Structures are given as C-alpha cells and as structure tokens.
Short mmCIF file of C-alpha atoms in Angstrom, two decimals:
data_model
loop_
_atom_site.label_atom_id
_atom_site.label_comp_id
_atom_site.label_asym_id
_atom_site.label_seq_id
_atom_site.Cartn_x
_atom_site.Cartn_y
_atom_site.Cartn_z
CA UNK U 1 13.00 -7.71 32.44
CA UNK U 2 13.84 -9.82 29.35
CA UNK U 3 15.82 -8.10 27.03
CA UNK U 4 15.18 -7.94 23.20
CA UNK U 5 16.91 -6.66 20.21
CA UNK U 6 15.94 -2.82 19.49
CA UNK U 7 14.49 -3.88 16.10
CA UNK U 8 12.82 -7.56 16.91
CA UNK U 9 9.73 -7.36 15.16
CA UNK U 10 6.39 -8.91 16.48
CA UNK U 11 5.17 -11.74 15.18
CA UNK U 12 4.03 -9.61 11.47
CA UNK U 13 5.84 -11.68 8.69
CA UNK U 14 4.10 -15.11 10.00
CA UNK U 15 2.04 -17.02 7.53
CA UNK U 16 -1.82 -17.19 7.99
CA UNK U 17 -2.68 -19.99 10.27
CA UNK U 18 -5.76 -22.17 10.50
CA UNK U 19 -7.68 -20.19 12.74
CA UNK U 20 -7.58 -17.08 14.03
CA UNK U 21 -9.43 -14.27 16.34
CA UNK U 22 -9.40 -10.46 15.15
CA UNK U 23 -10.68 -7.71 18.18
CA UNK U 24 -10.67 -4.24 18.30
CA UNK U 25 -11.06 -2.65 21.78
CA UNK U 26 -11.96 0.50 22.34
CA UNK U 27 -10.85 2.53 25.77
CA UNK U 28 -13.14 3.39 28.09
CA UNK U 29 -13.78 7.34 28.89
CA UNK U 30 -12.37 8.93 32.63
CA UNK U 31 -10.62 5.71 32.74
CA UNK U 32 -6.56 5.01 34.30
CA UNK U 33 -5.61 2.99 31.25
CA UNK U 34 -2.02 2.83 31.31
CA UNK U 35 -2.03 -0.12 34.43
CA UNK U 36 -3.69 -2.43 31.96
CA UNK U 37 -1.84 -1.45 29.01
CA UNK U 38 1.59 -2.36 31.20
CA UNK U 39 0.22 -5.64 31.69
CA UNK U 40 -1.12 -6.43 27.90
CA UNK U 41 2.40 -5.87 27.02
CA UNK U 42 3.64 -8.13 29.39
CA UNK U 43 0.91 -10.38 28.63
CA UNK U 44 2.07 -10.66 25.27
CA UNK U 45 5.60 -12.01 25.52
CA UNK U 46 4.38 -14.22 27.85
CA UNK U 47 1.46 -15.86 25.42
CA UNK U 48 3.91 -16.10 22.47
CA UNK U 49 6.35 -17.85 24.68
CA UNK U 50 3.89 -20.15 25.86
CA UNK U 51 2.21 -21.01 23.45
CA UNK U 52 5.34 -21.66 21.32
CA UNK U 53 6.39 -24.67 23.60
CA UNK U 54 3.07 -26.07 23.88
CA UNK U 55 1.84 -26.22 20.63
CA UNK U 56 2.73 -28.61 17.59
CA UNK U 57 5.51 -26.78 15.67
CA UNK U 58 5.18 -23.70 17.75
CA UNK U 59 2.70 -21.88 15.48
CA UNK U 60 0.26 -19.54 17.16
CA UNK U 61 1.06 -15.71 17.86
CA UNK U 62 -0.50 -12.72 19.00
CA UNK U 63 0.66 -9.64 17.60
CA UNK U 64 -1.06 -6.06 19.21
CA UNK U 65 -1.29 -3.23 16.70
CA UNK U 66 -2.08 0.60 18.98
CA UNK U 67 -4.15 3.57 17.40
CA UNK U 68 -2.79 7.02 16.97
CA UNK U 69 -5.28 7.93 19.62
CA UNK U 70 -4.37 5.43 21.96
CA UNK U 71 -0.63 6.40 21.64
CA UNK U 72 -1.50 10.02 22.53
CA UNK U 73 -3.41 9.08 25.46
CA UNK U 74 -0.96 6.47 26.73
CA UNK U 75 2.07 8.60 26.55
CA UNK U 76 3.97 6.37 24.59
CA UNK U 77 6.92 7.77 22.28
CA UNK U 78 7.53 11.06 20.66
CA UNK U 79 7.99 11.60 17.75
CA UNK U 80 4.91 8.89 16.46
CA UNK U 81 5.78 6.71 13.51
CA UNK U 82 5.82 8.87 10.73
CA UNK U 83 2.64 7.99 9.17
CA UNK U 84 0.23 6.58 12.33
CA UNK U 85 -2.96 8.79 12.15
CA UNK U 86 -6.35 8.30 12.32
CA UNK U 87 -7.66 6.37 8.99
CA UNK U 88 -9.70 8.60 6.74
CA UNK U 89 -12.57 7.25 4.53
CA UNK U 90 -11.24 7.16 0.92
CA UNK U 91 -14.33 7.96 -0.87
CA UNK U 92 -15.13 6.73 -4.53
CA UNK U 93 -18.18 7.76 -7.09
CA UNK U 94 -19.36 4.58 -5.69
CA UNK U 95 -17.81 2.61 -3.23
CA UNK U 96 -16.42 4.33 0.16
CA UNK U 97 -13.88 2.72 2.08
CA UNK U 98 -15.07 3.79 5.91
CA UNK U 99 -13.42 4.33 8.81
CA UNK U 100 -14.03 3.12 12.32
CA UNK U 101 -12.11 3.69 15.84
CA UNK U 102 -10.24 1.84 17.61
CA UNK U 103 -7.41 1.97 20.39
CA UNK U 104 -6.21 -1.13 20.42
CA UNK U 105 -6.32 -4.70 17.82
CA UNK U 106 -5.36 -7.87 18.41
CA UNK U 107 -4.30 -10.40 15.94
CA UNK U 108 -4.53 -14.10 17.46
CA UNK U 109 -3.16 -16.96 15.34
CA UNK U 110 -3.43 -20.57 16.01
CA UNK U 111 -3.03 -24.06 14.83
CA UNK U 112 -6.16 -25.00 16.92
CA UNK U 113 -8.73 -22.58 17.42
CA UNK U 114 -8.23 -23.46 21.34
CA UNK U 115 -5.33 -21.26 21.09
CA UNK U 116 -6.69 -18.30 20.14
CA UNK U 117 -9.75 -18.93 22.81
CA UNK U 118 -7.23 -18.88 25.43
CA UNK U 119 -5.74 -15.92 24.24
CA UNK U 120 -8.10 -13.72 23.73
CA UNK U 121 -9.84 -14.68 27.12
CA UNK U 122 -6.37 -13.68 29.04
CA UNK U 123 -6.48 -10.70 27.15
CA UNK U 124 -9.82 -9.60 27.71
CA UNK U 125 -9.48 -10.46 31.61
CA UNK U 126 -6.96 -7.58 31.67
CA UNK U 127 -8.57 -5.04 28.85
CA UNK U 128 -12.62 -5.51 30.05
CA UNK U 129 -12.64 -3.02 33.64
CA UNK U 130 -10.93 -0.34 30.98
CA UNK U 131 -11.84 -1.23 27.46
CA UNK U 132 -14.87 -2.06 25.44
CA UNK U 133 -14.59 -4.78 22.45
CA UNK U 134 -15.91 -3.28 19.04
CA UNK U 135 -14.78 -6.08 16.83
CA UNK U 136 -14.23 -9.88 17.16
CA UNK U 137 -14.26 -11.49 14.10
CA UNK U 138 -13.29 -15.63 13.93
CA UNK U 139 -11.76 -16.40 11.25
CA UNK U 140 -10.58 -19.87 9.44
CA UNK U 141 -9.13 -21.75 6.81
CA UNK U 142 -11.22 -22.59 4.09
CA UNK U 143 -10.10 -25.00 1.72
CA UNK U 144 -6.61 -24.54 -0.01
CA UNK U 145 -6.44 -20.60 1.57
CA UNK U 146 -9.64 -19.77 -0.50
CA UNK U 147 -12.06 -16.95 0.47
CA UNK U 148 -15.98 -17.96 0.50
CA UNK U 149 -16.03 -16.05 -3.04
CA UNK U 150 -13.98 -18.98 -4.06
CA UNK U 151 -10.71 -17.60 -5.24
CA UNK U 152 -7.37 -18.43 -3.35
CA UNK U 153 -6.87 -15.52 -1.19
CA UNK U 154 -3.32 -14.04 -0.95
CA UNK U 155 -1.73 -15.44 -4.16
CA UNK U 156 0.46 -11.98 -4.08
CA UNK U 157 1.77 -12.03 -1.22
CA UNK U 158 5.03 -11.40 -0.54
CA UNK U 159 6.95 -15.49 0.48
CA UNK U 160 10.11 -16.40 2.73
CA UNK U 161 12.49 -13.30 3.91
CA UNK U 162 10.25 -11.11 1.62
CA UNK U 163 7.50 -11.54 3.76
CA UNK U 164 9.71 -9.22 6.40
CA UNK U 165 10.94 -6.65 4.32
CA UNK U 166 7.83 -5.88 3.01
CA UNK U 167 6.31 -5.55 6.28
CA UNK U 168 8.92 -4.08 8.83
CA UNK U 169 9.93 -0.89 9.40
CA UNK U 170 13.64 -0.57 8.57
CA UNK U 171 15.09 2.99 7.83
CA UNK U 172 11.54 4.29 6.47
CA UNK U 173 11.46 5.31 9.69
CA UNK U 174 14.96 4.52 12.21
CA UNK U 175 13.34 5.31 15.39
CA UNK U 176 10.60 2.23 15.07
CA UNK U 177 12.65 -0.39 13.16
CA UNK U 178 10.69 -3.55 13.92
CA UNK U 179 7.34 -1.67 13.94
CA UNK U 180 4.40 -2.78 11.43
CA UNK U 181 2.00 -0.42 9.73
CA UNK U 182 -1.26 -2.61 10.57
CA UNK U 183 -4.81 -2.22 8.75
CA UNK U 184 -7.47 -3.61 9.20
CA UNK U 185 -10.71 -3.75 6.76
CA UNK U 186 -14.36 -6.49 7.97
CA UNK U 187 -16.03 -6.95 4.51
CA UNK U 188 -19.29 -8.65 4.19
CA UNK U 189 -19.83 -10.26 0.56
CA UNK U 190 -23.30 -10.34 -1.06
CA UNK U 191 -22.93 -14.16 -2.08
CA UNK U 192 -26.50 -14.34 -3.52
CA UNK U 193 -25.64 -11.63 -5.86
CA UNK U 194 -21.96 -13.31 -6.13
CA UNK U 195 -22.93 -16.68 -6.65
CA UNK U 196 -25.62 -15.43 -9.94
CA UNK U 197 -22.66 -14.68 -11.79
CA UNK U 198 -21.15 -17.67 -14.20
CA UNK U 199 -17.49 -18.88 -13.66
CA UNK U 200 -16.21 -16.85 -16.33
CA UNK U 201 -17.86 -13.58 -15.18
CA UNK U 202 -16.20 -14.15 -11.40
CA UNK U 203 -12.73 -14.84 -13.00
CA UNK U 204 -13.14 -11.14 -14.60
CA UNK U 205 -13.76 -9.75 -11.51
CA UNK U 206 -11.01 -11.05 -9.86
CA UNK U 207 -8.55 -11.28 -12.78
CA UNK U 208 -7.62 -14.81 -12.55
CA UNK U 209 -9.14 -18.38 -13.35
CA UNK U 210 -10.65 -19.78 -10.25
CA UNK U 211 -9.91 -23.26 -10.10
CA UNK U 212 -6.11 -22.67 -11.19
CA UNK U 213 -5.24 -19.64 -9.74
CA UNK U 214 -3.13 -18.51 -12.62
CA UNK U 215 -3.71 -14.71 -13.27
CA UNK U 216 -5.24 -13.56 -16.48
CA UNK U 217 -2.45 -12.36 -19.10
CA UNK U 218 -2.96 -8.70 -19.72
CA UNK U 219 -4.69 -8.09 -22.76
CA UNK U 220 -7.56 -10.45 -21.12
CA UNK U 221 -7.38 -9.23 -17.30
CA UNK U 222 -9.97 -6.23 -17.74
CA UNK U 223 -8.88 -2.91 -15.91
CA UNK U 224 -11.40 -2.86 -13.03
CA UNK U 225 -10.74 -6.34 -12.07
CA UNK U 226 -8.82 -7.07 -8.55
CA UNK U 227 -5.31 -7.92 -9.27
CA UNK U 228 -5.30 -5.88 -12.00
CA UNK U 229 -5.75 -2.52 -9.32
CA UNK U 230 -4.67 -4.53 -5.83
CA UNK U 231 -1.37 -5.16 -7.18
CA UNK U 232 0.89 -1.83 -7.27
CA UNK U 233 4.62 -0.56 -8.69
CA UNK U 234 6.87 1.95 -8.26
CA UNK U 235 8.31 4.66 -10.76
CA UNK U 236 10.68 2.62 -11.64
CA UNK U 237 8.55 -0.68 -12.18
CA UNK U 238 9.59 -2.11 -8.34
CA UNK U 239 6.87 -4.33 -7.05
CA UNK U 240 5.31 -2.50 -3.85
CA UNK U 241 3.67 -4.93 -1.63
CA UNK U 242 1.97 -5.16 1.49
CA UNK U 243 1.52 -8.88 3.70
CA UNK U 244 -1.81 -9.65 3.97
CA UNK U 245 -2.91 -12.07 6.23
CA UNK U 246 -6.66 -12.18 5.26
CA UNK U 247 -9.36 -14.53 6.33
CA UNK U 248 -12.47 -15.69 5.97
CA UNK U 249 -15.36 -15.99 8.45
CA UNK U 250 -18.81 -16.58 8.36
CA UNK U 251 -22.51 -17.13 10.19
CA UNK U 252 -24.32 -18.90 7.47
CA UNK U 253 -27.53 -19.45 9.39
CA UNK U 254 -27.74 -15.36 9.38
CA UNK U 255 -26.46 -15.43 5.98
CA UNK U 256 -23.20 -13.44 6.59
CA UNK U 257 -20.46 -14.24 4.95
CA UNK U 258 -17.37 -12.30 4.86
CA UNK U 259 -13.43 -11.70 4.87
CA UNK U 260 -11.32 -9.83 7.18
CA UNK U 261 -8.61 -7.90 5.59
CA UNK U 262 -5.39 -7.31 7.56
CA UNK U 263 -2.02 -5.57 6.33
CA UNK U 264 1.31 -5.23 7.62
CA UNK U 265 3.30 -2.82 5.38
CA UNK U 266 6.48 -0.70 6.21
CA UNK U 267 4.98 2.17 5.07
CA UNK U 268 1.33 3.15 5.36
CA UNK U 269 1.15 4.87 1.89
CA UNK U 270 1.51 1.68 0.02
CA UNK U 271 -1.75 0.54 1.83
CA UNK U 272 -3.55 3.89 0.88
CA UNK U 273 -2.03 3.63 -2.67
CA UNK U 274 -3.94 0.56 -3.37
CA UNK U 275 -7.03 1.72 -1.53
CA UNK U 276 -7.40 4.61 -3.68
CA UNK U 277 -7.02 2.16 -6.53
CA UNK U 278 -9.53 0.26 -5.10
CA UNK U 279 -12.29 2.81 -4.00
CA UNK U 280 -11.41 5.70 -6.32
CA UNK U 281 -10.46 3.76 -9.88
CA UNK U 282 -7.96 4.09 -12.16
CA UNK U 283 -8.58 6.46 -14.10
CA UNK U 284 -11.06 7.86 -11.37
CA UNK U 285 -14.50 6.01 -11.67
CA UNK U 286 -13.26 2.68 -12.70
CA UNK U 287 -13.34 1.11 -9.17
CA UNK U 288 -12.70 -2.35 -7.86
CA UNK U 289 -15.61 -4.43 -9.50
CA UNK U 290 -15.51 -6.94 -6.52
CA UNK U 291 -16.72 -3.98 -4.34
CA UNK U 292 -19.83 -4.32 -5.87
CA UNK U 293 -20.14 -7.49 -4.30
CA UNK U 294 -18.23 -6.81 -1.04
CA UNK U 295 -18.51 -3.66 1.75
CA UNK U 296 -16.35 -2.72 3.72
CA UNK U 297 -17.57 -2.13 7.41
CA UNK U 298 -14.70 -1.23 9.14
CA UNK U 299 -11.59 0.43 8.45
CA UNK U 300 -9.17 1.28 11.04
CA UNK U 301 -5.17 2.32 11.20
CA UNK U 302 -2.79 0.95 13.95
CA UNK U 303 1.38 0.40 14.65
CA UNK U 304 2.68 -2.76 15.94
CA UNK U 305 5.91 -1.38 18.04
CA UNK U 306 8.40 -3.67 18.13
CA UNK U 307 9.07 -6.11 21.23
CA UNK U 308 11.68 -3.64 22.46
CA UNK U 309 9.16 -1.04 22.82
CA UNK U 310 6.73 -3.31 24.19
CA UNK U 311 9.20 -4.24 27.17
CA UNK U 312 10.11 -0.91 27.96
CA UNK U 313 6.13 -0.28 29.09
CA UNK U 314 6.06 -3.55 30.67
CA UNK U 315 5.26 -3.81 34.66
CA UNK U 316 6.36 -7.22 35.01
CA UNK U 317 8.88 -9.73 33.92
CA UNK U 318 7.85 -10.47 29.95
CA UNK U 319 8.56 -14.25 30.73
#
C-alpha cells in the first residue's frame, strides 16, 4: 500500500474548475457496505493519480466527504471529528435552511467535463449494488466565475496558502489533521422574480456593484444584504472564513436555475455561524435578502478524512 503523510489533505484547497459533478449517495438498508467502501477509497487515489498525468496541467480531483451516519455504520475511527453530526435545519422567521441525508458525497472537478463523466461512472460501478444516488448536480463555469444571478461568485474566498489553512484541520482537532469539514447546500433561484429587480436593487441584495465586483463601502452596503452577513469575524476582529467552491448549474428548458454551495472549513461552527446569519438575521429577523430569491433544497454535513485515513481502509494497492 502507498504510503502518505498522516496529515496529507485531499484535494479541499483546489480552486473551482470548469466543470464539475456533485452526488450524494445514500446506503442501502441490510446491506454489507464496508467491501465497497474499501474499494471507493482505493478508487480514489487511483482517479486523482490518473487523471493528474493525463490531463492538461493536471487539474481534475475527486475529493469524498462521509456522513456521521455513515462513519458509525462503517466502523471507521473513534473518537469522530469533533464536530461531524448530522446537519440540523437552522430555522429563520422566514427562510429555513433544511437538512437532507446522506452517507456519502462526491466532489468531481475537471478541466473537461469528460473527466468528471469518467469519474463518477467508476464510482458509481462500485457504489450502485450498495448505494442509492440522491443528488447529482452538474455544474459549470459561467462567465468570469459568475453565478446565473449575475454576480461573481466567491470574491471572499480565501487565495494561495490561505486557501489551506482555512480549510484543513490542523490542531482544531490533532487526531484528523488533513480532514475537511464539508457542506453542502442545492439552491434553486427564482430568476423571474430575480431578473424584475433593476441593477441597483440586485447590487443591494448582494452588497456589491455587479459589473465591477467591488463591495459596497459600509454606510451604503445595507445590513440584510449578502456580504454584509456571509462574511464573518472573530472577537478580536480576525477574518473567519470558509473555501467555497460553489457552482452554478442549470436546465433552462424546465426553467431551473440554480447554484450548488460547497464548504470546506476547519471547523464546522464557522459554517453554522454564517448560516445562522443567513437564515436567522442579525439582529434576529433581518435575514439574507437573497433568500428571498433563492431556496435551499438540500443541506447535508460530511468529513473529508485525510489520504492517510483513506489508505488505512483501502483493500487494494491505492496506485
């Protein structure tokens, strides 16, 4: 078996690609799961080294987050990451942010959407006798890293060796350094209702000027907008960030539209923090004003061991 350093992160901290495929599986009831599961992790050293050679500057990855249930039933380690649970709904006066199951997500990122076809389909060869697929969700590029409500998607992110501090578990939590706190949201926008609104009156939703991208100073950025509750600080005035790697997808002909948010954070709470934000307001009551234009439809918790863990529950050589 290939060995790996104890803290070698997946693939978390890499930048959105041009395509990508999101799925959440599901485990099947009175099933043996744990054969399969050996051979997903396997399966996933074995596409990121692939894939790596053979395509054009070796970006594509697939990164497997695992739900607290899953963990219990596969026997994996004890104690769990400290804050891996089953996602609660985080309930506003008007706006709920829901939560749905899932055992197992995948995260496939490509420079060709070819890549992610291949993937998944090697994936789901091994997962279909035990699993069933609740979610898959193609997502792409659209524009300069816009999302269909027009605004460049992201802008906050954390960028270069921030991207992995922000998103790794160091000594948060000693016994999964390299793990990922990974969450996953499937919004569907209301574009006719969106698209009624002038320029101006979008920009004060989101808190910052569309075409530009330059944030609103803050005695013009209203309180409810986006960035003004997304973006979150410590006590002491510290940025706290999370990596999002969100992207848009779509079905116009069925008039669907939508963005699928994803987060790697090393902690959990910093996610919640900026749901309750969101969903709840600040004070309470003054929610998110884009979620009266977008719903979330999912909302699911998972931890993305790190490779080291992965190889320790793999039945065959990871190479």
């Amino acid at each position: 078996m290939k060995r790996v350093p104890e803290d070698e992160s997946q693939n978390v901290a890499d930048y959105p690609n041009n395509n990508t495929i999101f799925t959440v599986w599901k485990f099947k009831e009175n099933t043996e799961i744990k054969p399969a599961f050996e051979r997903i992790c396997a399966l996933i050293a074995n596409l990121n080294h692939s894939f790596i050679i053979r395509t054009p500057g070796g970006r594509s990855s697939c990164v497997m987050g695992i739900g607290y249930d899953a963990w219990i039933k596969l026997s994996l380690p004890t104690p769990l990451p400290k804050e891996l649970k089953n996602f609660e709904p985080v309930a506003g006066s008007k706006h709920t942010a829901v939560a749905t199951p899932g055992d197992l997500h995948f995260h496939l990122r490509g420079t060709d959407m070819a890549v992610c076809f291949d993937m998944l389909t090697a994936i789901t060869e091994v997962l279909y006798p035990v699993a069933d697929s609740l979610e898959e969700v193609h997502g792409f590029r659209y524009w300069d890293g816009r999302s269909i409500l027009g605004f460049v998607d992201g802008t906050e992110n954390p960028v270069g060796n921030e991207r992995q501090g922000f998103a790794v578990v160091d000594d948060e939590d000693p016994l999964y350094k390299g793990g990922s706190y990974l969450f996953v949201q499937k919004y569907l926008h209301d574009m006719q209702a969106w698209t009624k609104l002038s320029t101006e009156a979008q920009e004060k939703v989101i808190g910052r000027y569309k075409l530009s991208d330059i944030e609103m100073s803050d005695d013009v950025k209203p309180e409810n907008s986006h960035s003004f509750l997304a973006n979150l600080e410590d006590e002491d005035g510290n940025d706290l960030k999370i990596v999002r790697d969100n992207m848009p997808f779509g079905n116009p002909s069925r008039r669907e539209f939508g963005t699928y948010f994803i987060a790697y954070a090393n902690t959990f709470s910093t996610t919640h923090k900026m749901l309750e934000r969101m969903f709840i307001g600040v004070p309470s009551g003054n929610h998110d004003r884009i979620l009266d234009f977008s719903t979330a439809h999912t909302g699911s918790l998972f931890f993305a061991p790190s490779m080291n863990i992965l190889n320790d529950y793999t039945a065959e050589p990871a190479s």
